[in-house]
CSV table of C-alpha atoms in Angstrom, one decimal:
chain,number,residue,atom,x,y,z
A,1,UNK,CA,-0.3,0.0,0.0
A,2,UNK,CA,0.9,3.6,-0.4
A,3,UNK,CA,1.2,4.2,2.6
A,4,UNK,CA,-2.8,4.4,4.5
A,5,UNK,CA,-1.0,8.6,6.4
A,6,UNK,CA,-0.6,9.4,2.9
A,7,UNK,CA,-3.9,8.4,1.6
A,8,UNK,CA,-5.9,10.1,4.9
A,9,UNK,CA,-3.3,13.0,4.2
A,10,UNK,CA,-4.9,13.4,0.2
A,11,UNK,CA,-8.8,12.8,1.3
A,12,UNK,CA,-8.5,15.8,4.0
A,13,UNK,CA,-6.1,17.8,1.6
A,14,UNK,CA,-9.2,17.4,-0.7
A,15,UNK,CA,-12.4,17.5,1.5
A,16,UNK,CA,-14.4,18.9,-0.9
A,17,UNK,CA,-13.0,19.2,-4.3
A,18,UNK,CA,-12.6,15.0,-5.4
A,19,UNK,CA,-14.6,13.4,-2.8
A,20,UNK,CA,-18.0,12.9,-4.7
A,21,UNK,CA,-20.7,10.9,-4.3
A,22,UNK,CA,-21.7,7.6,-4.6
A,23,UNK,CA,-23.0,6.0,-7.3
A,24,UNK,CA,-24.5,3.3,-6.4
A,25,UNK,CA,-23.7,0.9,-3.3
A,26,UNK,CA,-23.6,-2.5,-5.5
A,27,UNK,CA,-19.9,-4.3,-4.0
A,28,UNK,CA,-17.3,-4.1,-7.3
A,29,UNK,CA,-17.0,-6.7,-9.5
A,30,UNK,CA,-13.2,-5.7,-8.6
A,31,UNK,CA,-11.1,-4.2,-5.8
A,32,UNK,CA,-7.6,-2.8,-5.9
A,33,UNK,CA,-5.2,-5.0,-4.3
A,34,UNK,CA,-2.4,-3.2,-1.9
A,35,UNK,CA,0.4,-5.0,-4.0
A,36,UNK,CA,-1.1,-3.7,-7.3
A,37,UNK,CA,-1.3,-0.6,-6.5
A,38,UNK,CA,2.0,-0.6,-4.7
A,39,UNK,CA,3.5,-1.3,-8.2
A,40,UNK,CA,1.5,0.9,-9.6
A,41,UNK,CA,3.1,4.8,-7.3
A,42,UNK,CA,6.4,2.4,-8.3
A,43,UNK,CA,5.7,2.9,-11.8
A,44,UNK,CA,5.3,6.7,-11.6
A,45,UNK,CA,7.5,7.7,-9.1
A,46,UNK,CA,10.2,5.6,-11.6
A,47,UNK,CA,9.1,7.7,-14.8
A,48,UNK,CA,9.7,11.2,-11.8
A,49,UNK,CA,13.1,10.4,-10.9
A,50,UNK,CA,14.5,9.4,-14.3
A,51,UNK,CA,13.5,12.4,-15.6
A,52,UNK,CA,10.5,11.3,-18.3
A,53,UNK,CA,8.3,13.6,-15.9
A,54,UNK,CA,8.4,16.1,-13.4
A,55,UNK,CA,5.8,14.8,-11.8
A,56,UNK,CA,2.2,13.9,-11.8
A,57,UNK,CA,-1.2,13.3,-10.3
A,58,UNK,CA,-3.1,9.3,-9.9
A,59,UNK,CA,-6.8,9.7,-9.0
A,60,UNK,CA,-8.5,6.3,-8.7
A,61,UNK,CA,-12.4,6.5,-6.9
A,62,UNK,CA,-14.4,3.2,-6.8
A,63,UNK,CA,-18.3,3.8,-5.2
A,64,UNK,CA,-17.8,7.6,-5.0
A,65,UNK,CA,-14.9,7.5,-2.6
A,66,UNK,CA,-11.0,7.9,-3.8
A,67,UNK,CA,-9.2,4.5,-3.1
A,68,UNK,CA,-6.0,5.7,-4.4
A,69,UNK,CA,-4.6,10.0,-4.8
A,70,UNK,CA,-1.2,10.3,-4.7
A,71,UNK,CA,0.5,13.4,-5.9
A,72,UNK,CA,4.6,12.6,-7.8
A,73,UNK,CA,6.9,15.4,-8.0
A,74,UNK,CA,6.9,18.8,-9.1
A,75,UNK,CA,4.5,21.0,-11.3
A,76,UNK,CA,7.4,22.4,-13.0
A,77,UNK,CA,11.5,21.8,-12.4
A,78,UNK,CA,12.3,25.2,-12.8
A,79,UNK,CA,10.3,25.8,-10.2
A,80,UNK,CA,10.7,23.4,-7.9
A,81,UNK,CA,6.6,23.8,-6.3
A,82,UNK,CA,5.4,19.8,-5.5
A,83,UNK,CA,2.4,18.3,-7.2
A,84,UNK,CA,-0.7,19.1,-5.5
A,85,UNK,CA,-4.0,18.4,-5.2
A,86,UNK,CA,-4.7,22.7,-7.0
A,87,UNK,CA,-2.5,22.0,-10.1
A,88,UNK,CA,-3.5,23.4,-13.5
A,89,UNK,CA,-3.3,21.7,-16.2
A,90,UNK,CA,-3.9,21.9,-19.9
A,91,UNK,CA,-6.4,19.0,-20.6
A,92,UNK,CA,-6.0,19.2,-24.1
A,93,UNK,CA,-8.6,16.8,-25.9
A,94,UNK,CA,-10.1,16.2,-22.2
A,95,UNK,CA,-12.0,19.1,-23.7
A,96,UNK,CA,-14.1,17.0,-26.0
A,97,UNK,CA,-16.3,15.1,-23.7
A,98,UNK,CA,-17.0,18.5,-21.8
A,99,UNK,CA,-18.0,20.0,-24.9
A,100,UNK,CA,-20.2,16.6,-26.3
A,101,UNK,CA,-22.3,16.7,-23.2
A,102,UNK,CA,-23.1,20.4,-23.0
A,103,UNK,CA,-24.3,19.6,-27.0
A,104,UNK,CA,-26.4,16.8,-25.6
A,105,UNK,CA,-28.2,18.5,-22.9
A,106,UNK,CA,-29.1,21.1,-25.8
A,107,UNK,CA,-29.6,17.3,-28.1
A,108,UNK,CA,-32.3,16.1,-24.5
A,109,UNK,CA,-34.5,18.9,-24.7
A,110,UNK,CA,-35.1,18.9,-28.2
A,111,UNK,CA,-33.2,22.2,-29.3
A,112,UNK,CA,-30.4,20.0,-31.3
A,113,UNK,CA,-31.2,16.3,-33.3
A,114,UNK,CA,-27.9,14.8,-34.1
A,115,UNK,CA,-28.8,14.0,-37.5
A,116,UNK,CA,-29.7,17.5,-37.9
A,117,UNK,CA,-26.9,19.6,-40.2
A,118,UNK,CA,-24.2,22.0,-39.7
A,119,UNK,CA,-25.7,24.0,-42.2
A,120,UNK,CA,-29.0,24.0,-40.0
A,121,UNK,CA,-26.8,26.4,-37.6
A,122,UNK,CA,-24.1,27.6,-39.5
A,123,UNK,CA,-24.4,28.0,-43.2
A,124,UNK,CA,-21.4,28.4,-45.0
A,125,UNK,CA,-21.1,24.2,-44.4
A,126,UNK,CA,-23.7,23.8,-46.8
A,127,UNK,CA,-20.9,24.7,-49.5
A,128,UNK,CA,-18.2,22.3,-48.3
A,129,UNK,CA,-16.1,20.1,-50.9
A,130,UNK,CA,-14.4,17.5,-50.6
A,131,UNK,CA,-11.0,17.4,-51.5
A,132,UNK,CA,-9.8,14.7,-53.9
A,133,UNK,CA,-6.3,13.9,-55.2
A,134,UNK,CA,-6.2,13.2,-58.7
A,135,UNK,CA,-3.4,12.4,-60.7
A,136,UNK,CA,-3.4,14.1,-64.1
A,137,UNK,CA,-1.7,12.4,-67.4
A,138,UNK,CA,1.5,14.3,-67.1
A,139,UNK,CA,1.5,12.6,-63.7
A,140,UNK,CA,1.1,15.4,-61.7
A,141,UNK,CA,-1.7,15.7,-58.8
A,142,UNK,CA,-3.9,17.7,-58.7
A,143,UNK,CA,-6.5,18.4,-55.6
A,144,UNK,CA,-9.7,18.4,-56.7
A,145,UNK,CA,-13.2,19.4,-55.2
A,146,UNK,CA,-16.4,17.2,-55.3
A,147,UNK,CA,-19.6,18.4,-53.9
A,148,UNK,CA,-20.9,16.8,-50.4
A,149,UNK,CA,-23.0,13.3,-51.0
A,150,UNK,CA,-24.4,14.7,-48.1
A,151,UNK,CA,-24.4,16.5,-45.6
A,152,UNK,CA,-22.1,16.8,-42.7
A,153,UNK,CA,-24.9,16.6,-39.3
A,154,UNK,CA,-24.4,16.5,-36.0
A,155,UNK,CA,-23.5,13.1,-35.2
A,156,UNK,CA,-20.7,13.3,-37.9
A,157,UNK,CA,-19.1,16.0,-35.2
A,158,UNK,CA,-19.1,13.3,-32.3
A,159,UNK,CA,-17.7,10.6,-33.8
A,160,UNK,CA,-15.7,12.4,-35.2
A,161,UNK,CA,-16.6,11.1,-39.6
A,162,UNK,CA,-17.4,14.9,-40.8
A,163,UNK,CA,-14.4,15.5,-42.7
A,164,UNK,CA,-12.9,18.0,-40.6
A,165,UNK,CA,-9.2,16.8,-40.1
A,166,UNK,CA,-6.7,18.2,-38.1
A,167,UNK,CA,-3.6,19.3,-40.4
A,168,UNK,CA,-0.4,18.0,-40.7
A,169,UNK,CA,2.8,18.6,-43.6
A,170,UNK,CA,3.4,15.1,-45.3
A,171,UNK,CA,-0.3,13.7,-44.7
A,172,UNK,CA,-1.9,14.8,-48.4
A,173,UNK,CA,-2.9,17.7,-49.3
A,174,UNK,CA,-6.3,18.4,-47.5
A,175,UNK,CA,-4.5,18.2,-44.3
A,176,UNK,CA,-1.5,20.7,-46.0
A,177,UNK,CA,-4.6,23.0,-47.2
A,178,UNK,CA,-5.4,22.3,-42.8
A,179,UNK,CA,-1.7,23.2,-41.6
A,180,UNK,CA,-0.8,25.9,-43.8
A,181,UNK,CA,-4.5,27.9,-41.9
A,182,UNK,CA,-2.6,27.7,-39.2
A,183,UNK,CA,-5.9,27.0,-37.0
A,184,UNK,CA,-4.0,25.2,-33.6
A,185,UNK,CA,-2.4,28.8,-33.3
A,186,UNK,CA,-4.7,31.2,-34.5
A,187,UNK,CA,-6.7,32.6,-31.8
A,188,UNK,CA,-10.2,33.1,-33.4
A,189,UNK,CA,-13.0,33.7,-32.0
A,190,UNK,CA,-15.5,30.8,-32.9
A,191,UNK,CA,-17.5,31.9,-34.9
A,192,UNK,CA,-14.5,33.6,-36.7
A,193,UNK,CA,-13.2,29.6,-36.7
A,194,UNK,CA,-16.4,28.1,-37.7
A,195,UNK,CA,-16.4,30.6,-41.1
A,196,UNK,CA,-12.2,29.8,-41.1
A,197,UNK,CA,-13.4,26.1,-42.2
A,198,UNK,CA,-16.3,26.2,-43.8
A,199,UNK,CA,-13.5,27.6,-46.8
A,200,UNK,CA,-11.6,24.5,-47.1
A,201,UNK,CA,-12.1,21.2,-48.4
A,202,UNK,CA,-12.9,17.8,-46.3
A,203,UNK,CA,-10.5,15.2,-46.3
A,204,UNK,CA,-13.1,12.4,-46.8
A,205,UNK,CA,-17.4,12.4,-47.4
A,206,UNK,CA,-19.4,13.0,-44.2
A,207,UNK,CA,-19.8,9.8,-42.4
A,208,UNK,CA,-17.2,7.4,-44.2
A,209,UNK,CA,-14.1,7.6,-42.1
A,210,UNK,CA,-13.6,8.0,-38.7
A,211,UNK,CA,-10.8,11.0,-38.6
A,212,UNK,CA,-9.6,12.6,-35.5
A,213,UNK,CA,-9.9,16.3,-36.2
A,214,UNK,CA,-11.7,20.3,-35.6
A,215,UNK,CA,-14.9,18.6,-34.7
A,216,UNK,CA,-15.7,19.4,-31.7
A,217,UNK,CA,-14.2,22.6,-32.5
A,218,UNK,CA,-17.4,23.0,-34.7
A,219,UNK,CA,-20.1,21.5,-32.4
A,220,UNK,CA,-18.5,24.2,-29.7
A,221,UNK,CA,-19.7,26.2,-32.4
A,222,UNK,CA,-23.2,25.0,-32.8
A,223,UNK,CA,-24.2,24.8,-29.0
A,224,UNK,CA,-23.1,28.5,-29.1
A,225,UNK,CA,-25.2,29.4,-31.3
A,226,UNK,CA,-28.0,28.0,-29.8
A,227,UNK,CA,-27.3,28.6,-26.7
A,228,UNK,CA,-27.5,32.4,-28.0
A,229,UNK,CA,-23.8,33.0,-25.2
A,230,UNK,CA,-20.3,31.7,-25.6
A,231,UNK,CA,-18.5,28.4,-25.2
A,232,UNK,CA,-17.6,28.8,-21.3
A,233,UNK,CA,-20.5,30.8,-20.3
A,234,UNK,CA,-22.7,28.2,-21.0
A,235,UNK,CA,-20.4,25.4,-19.8
A,236,UNK,CA,-20.7,27.3,-16.8
A,237,UNK,CA,-24.6,28.3,-16.1
A,238,UNK,CA,-25.0,24.6,-16.8
A,239,UNK,CA,-21.4,22.2,-16.1
A,240,UNK,CA,-18.7,24.1,-14.4
A,241,UNK,CA,-20.4,26.2,-11.9
A,242,UNK,CA,-23.5,23.6,-10.7
A,243,UNK,CA,-20.8,21.0,-10.5
A,244,UNK,CA,-18.2,22.8,-8.8
A,245,UNK,CA,-15.2,22.8,-11.3
A,246,UNK,CA,-14.1,26.0,-10.8
A,247,UNK,CA,-10.8,25.8,-11.7
A,248,UNK,CA,-12.1,24.7,-15.1
A,249,UNK,CA,-11.7,27.4,-17.9
A,250,UNK,CA,-9.9,27.9,-20.7
A,251,UNK,CA,-6.7,29.6,-19.3
A,252,UNK,CA,-5.3,31.2,-16.7
A,253,UNK,CA,-6.7,34.3,-14.9
A,254,UNK,CA,-5.6,35.2,-12.1
A,255,UNK,CA,-1.2,36.1,-12.0
A,256,UNK,CA,-1.7,34.7,-8.6
A,257,UNK,CA,-2.2,30.9,-10.1
A,258,UNK,CA,-0.4,31.0,-12.2
A,259,UNK,CA,2.7,29.3,-9.7
A,260,UNK,CA,0.0,26.3,-10.0
A,261,UNK,CA,0.6,26.0,-13.8
A,262,UNK,CA,1.9,22.3,-14.8
A,263,UNK,CA,4.8,22.6,-17.2
A,264,UNK,CA,6.4,19.4,-18.6
A,265,UNK,CA,10.0,18.9,-19.1
A,266,UNK,CA,12.1,22.4,-21.0
A,267,UNK,CA,13.0,19.6,-23.9
A,268,UNK,CA,9.6,18.0,-23.9
A,269,UNK,CA,7.5,21.1,-24.6
A,270,UNK,CA,6.3,19.9,-28.7
A,271,UNK,CA,3.3,19.4,-30.1
A,272,UNK,CA,4.1,19.0,-33.4
A,273,UNK,CA,7.2,20.4,-35.2
A,274,UNK,CA,5.3,23.4,-36.1
A,275,UNK,CA,3.5,23.6,-32.4
A,276,UNK,CA,4.5,24.2,-29.4
A,277,UNK,CA,2.2,23.1,-25.8
A,278,UNK,CA,0.1,26.9,-25.1
A,279,UNK,CA,1.0,29.6,-23.0
A,280,UNK,CA,-1.8,29.6,-20.9
A,281,UNK,CA,-1.5,32.5,-19.1
A,282,UNK,CA,-2.2,34.8,-21.8
A,283,UNK,CA,-5.6,35.5,-22.0
A,284,UNK,CA,-7.4,33.2,-25.1
A,285,UNK,CA,-9.8,34.9,-26.7
A,286,UNK,CA,-10.6,31.1,-28.7
A,287,UNK,CA,-12.8,28.9,-26.8
A,288,UNK,CA,-11.6,25.7,-28.2
A,289,UNK,CA,-14.2,23.0,-27.3
A,290,UNK,CA,-11.9,20.4,-29.0
A,291,UNK,CA,-8.9,21.2,-26.9
A,292,UNK,CA,-8.6,24.7,-25.1
A,293,UNK,CA,-9.4,23.2,-21.7
A,294,UNK,CA,-7.4,24.3,-18.0
A,295,UNK,CA,-8.6,22.2,-14.8
A,296,UNK,CA,-7.1,20.5,-12.3
A,297,UNK,CA,-7.7,16.5,-11.3
A,298,UNK,CA,-10.5,17.2,-8.7
A,299,UNK,CA,-12.7,19.3,-10.8
A,300,UNK,CA,-12.2,16.6,-13.9
A,301,UNK,CA,-13.5,14.2,-10.7
A,302,UNK,CA,-16.6,15.2,-10.7
A,303,UNK,CA,-17.0,15.4,-13.9
A,304,UNK,CA,-16.1,12.3,-14.3
A,305,UNK,CA,-18.1,10.5,-10.9
A,306,UNK,CA,-21.6,12.7,-13.0
A,307,UNK,CA,-20.9,10.1,-15.5
A,308,UNK,CA,-20.5,7.3,-13.9
A,309,UNK,CA,-22.8,8.0,-12.1
A,310,UNK,CA,-25.0,7.5,-15.1
A,311,UNK,CA,-25.4,11.9,-15.5
A,312,UNK,CA,-26.4,13.3,-11.3
A,313,UNK,CA,-24.1,14.5,-8.9
A,314,UNK,CA,-24.8,15.8,-5.3
A,315,UNK,CA,-28.5,15.4,-5.7
A,316,UNK,CA,-28.5,17.0,-9.9
A,317,UNK,CA,-29.6,16.0,-12.7
A,318,UNK,CA,-27.1,16.6,-15.7
A,319,UNK,CA,-28.0,14.4,-18.5
A,320,UNK,CA,-30.1,11.3,-18.3
A,321,UNK,CA,-28.6,7.4,-17.9
A,322,UNK,CA,-29.7,6.5,-21.8
A,323,UNK,CA,-27.7,10.1,-22.6
A,324,UNK,CA,-24.4,8.5,-21.5
A,325,UNK,CA,-25.7,4.8,-22.4
A,326,UNK,CA,-26.0,6.6,-25.5
A,327,UNK,CA,-22.7,8.7,-25.5
A,328,UNK,CA,-20.8,6.1,-24.6
A,329,UNK,CA,-22.0,3.6,-27.2
A,330,UNK,CA,-20.1,2.4,-30.5
A,331,UNK,CA,-21.1,4.4,-32.9
A,332,UNK,CA,-18.8,3.9,-35.7
A,333,UNK,CA,-19.9,-0.5,-36.5
A,334,UNK,CA,-19.0,-3.0,-38.7
A,335,UNK,CA,-22.9,-2.3,-39.7
A,336,UNK,CA,-22.1,1.5,-40.4
A,337,UNK,CA,-19.7,0.8,-43.0
A,338,UNK,CA,-16.8,3.7,-41.5
A,339,UNK,CA,-13.7,3.1,-42.1
A,340,UNK,CA,-10.6,4.2,-39.7
A,341,UNK,CA,-7.9,7.0,-40.1
A,342,UNK,CA,-3.8,5.2,-40.2
A,343,UNK,CA,-3.8,7.1,-37.2
A,344,UNK,CA,-6.8,5.0,-34.9
A,345,UNK,CA,-6.1,6.4,-31.6
A,346,UNK,CA,-8.7,4.3,-29.3
A,347,UNK,CA,-7.1,1.4,-30.6
A,348,UNK,CA,-8.4,-1.7,-32.2
A,349,UNK,CA,-9.7,-2.8,-29.2
A,350,UNK,CA,-12.5,0.2,-28.9
A,351,UNK,CA,-14.9,1.7,-31.2
A,352,UNK,CA,-16.2,5.3,-30.6
A,353,UNK,CA,-19.2,6.6,-29.5
A,354,UNK,CA,-20.4,10.7,-29.0
A,355,UNK,CA,-17.1,11.8,-27.9
A,356,UNK,CA,-15.6,9.2,-25.7
A,357,UNK,CA,-14.0,6.2,-27.4
A,358,UNK,CA,-15.7,2.8,-25.7
A,359,UNK,CA,-13.6,-0.2,-25.0
A,360,UNK,CA,-15.5,-3.6,-27.1
A,361,UNK,CA,-13.5,-6.2,-26.6
A,362,UNK,CA,-11.3,-7.5,-24.3
A,363,UNK,CA,-7.3,-6.8,-25.1
A,364,UNK,CA,-5.8,-10.8,-25.6
A,365,UNK,CA,-4.1,-11.7,-22.1
A,366,UNK,CA,-6.4,-9.1,-19.9
A,367,UNK,CA,-9.9,-9.9,-18.9
A,368,UNK,CA,-9.9,-5.6,-19.2
A,369,UNK,CA,-14.0,-5.0,-18.9
A,370,UNK,CA,-16.0,-3.5,-21.5
A,371,UNK,CA,-18.2,-1.2,-22.0
A,372,UNK,CA,-15.4,0.6,-20.8
A,373,UNK,CA,-15.1,4.8,-21.7
A,374,UNK,CA,-12.2,7.0,-22.1
A,375,UNK,CA,-10.1,9.8,-24.0
A,376,UNK,CA,-7.0,11.7,-23.7
A,377,UNK,CA,-5.1,14.4,-24.1
A,378,UNK,CA,-1.7,15.1,-26.1
A,379,UNK,CA,-0.8,16.7,-23.3
A,380,UNK,CA,-0.4,13.7,-21.4
A,381,UNK,CA,-3.2,14.1,-19.2
A,382,UNK,CA,-6.1,10.6,-19.9
A,383,UNK,CA,-9.2,9.7,-17.5
A,384,UNK,CA,-11.4,6.3,-18.4
A,385,UNK,CA,-14.2,5.4,-16.9
A,386,UNK,CA,-15.3,1.4,-16.1
A,387,UNK,CA,-19.5,1.2,-15.3
A,388,UNK,CA,-18.8,-1.9,-14.8
A,389,UNK,CA,-15.9,-1.6,-11.2
A,390,UNK,CA,-18.0,1.4,-10.6
A,391,UNK,CA,-14.7,3.1,-10.9
A,392,UNK,CA,-13.0,5.7,-12.6
A,393,UNK,CA,-9.1,7.6,-13.1
A,394,UNK,CA,-7.7,10.2,-14.0
A,395,UNK,CA,-4.2,11.3,-14.5
A,396,UNK,CA,-2.4,14.2,-14.9
A,397,UNK,CA,0.6,14.9,-16.6
A,398,UNK,CA,2.0,17.3,-18.7
A,399,UNK,CA,4.2,15.1,-21.0
A,400,UNK,CA,3.4,15.6,-25.4
A,401,UNK,CA,5.9,12.8,-26.1
A,402,UNK,CA,6.2,10.6,-23.2
A,403,UNK,CA,2.2,10.0,-23.2
A,404,UNK,CA,1.4,7.0,-24.9
A,405,UNK,CA,3.6,5.8,-24.0
A,406,UNK,CA,3.2,6.0,-19.9
A,407,UNK,CA,-0.9,5.8,-20.5
A,408,UNK,CA,-0.5,2.4,-22.1
A,409,UNK,CA,1.1,0.6,-18.9
A,410,UNK,CA,-0.5,3.0,-17.0
A,411,UNK,CA,-3.6,1.2,-17.5
A,412,UNK,CA,-2.2,-2.2,-17.5
A,413,UNK,CA,-1.1,-2.0,-14.4
A,414,UNK,CA,-4.2,-0.3,-12.6
A,415,UNK,CA,-5.8,-2.9,-14.7
A,416,UNK,CA,-3.6,-5.9,-13.1
A,417,UNK,CA,-3.9,-4.6,-9.0
A,418,UNK,CA,-7.8,-5.2,-9.4
A,419,UNK,CA,-6.8,-9.2,-10.8
A,420,UNK,CA,-7.9,-8.2,-14.4
């Protein structure tokens, strides 16, 4: 065990922050063994000791109560301030489930339909084309624009089948157009962002390929249009403030909080060759529903517990259980004939729901639970929700380069600690 005293100290520190109401009192199918948790702690400590990461936080919460919580290392090697529960992290794509929840609230209220064309809310999307690379007789490749076979729908935005990619060089002509547009580094309003992206071609026909990209950012703009508010205003009103997610925003506005920001190692600050990790001390105009949020582990734990509880937290309902079940169901299965792009991040044992990856088969050599759903961020953070065991886990770290390796190793150790 990582120390009863340390656990009690952490729980006192987090009282009112992470401790959530239990969703149910049914006994867990699997519990976390102390010897297994010791291996989890040892693994993270070694990552810090060998200089791979400055520090990290791991929370495992079962039946609404923390069963493992530990801080490791420091927030930033430059300041040497210890990692702590109030440390602020760049969430990057862990923003996507939050935006998806906001959209599903509007679906429940009848203000939005999964089958609505995006052009109903952003008319410029009606004129979008698909960019197809074709080789001419002289051998030169040219980009030919073809009309949409069907409109992009809200469901396409939620499940990443819109044809809106992230741009990168060497990924084909359309992706290079997105890279040249420099959307990731632009500081546009969501309205300006949507207008700009509507001028670019799609990389595939809507509904044909799971292709990770700017879909959730466009969804954030749709939410704004229906709500008649900025994305953050609507999120604060309907989710963040009621849940007590007081540290979650799109940048850190208060200079007094700057020392609480977690930073990667100095040599580990590039998301890709052209983009560094964002300076969240600078005010941001772009409220990126796909990757702009910052927050603490306690804030995200409240969000995760609400999902695990079937849409309720502390006596207040945010979504219906059937809505969360729909979000955590596979929407790109064989019956849809949707292909998966070469960088299919959910992995071979998972499908994709509405804003979340969902496990649809058991990885070889394990008994990992079916129906586990999750997502992560390019800055290193990840979370997973395991309804079968009434458990969720959140790992907070800032490391663009080590994140994939660490996530797989940690998930494996955590499930081994549960006998899976």
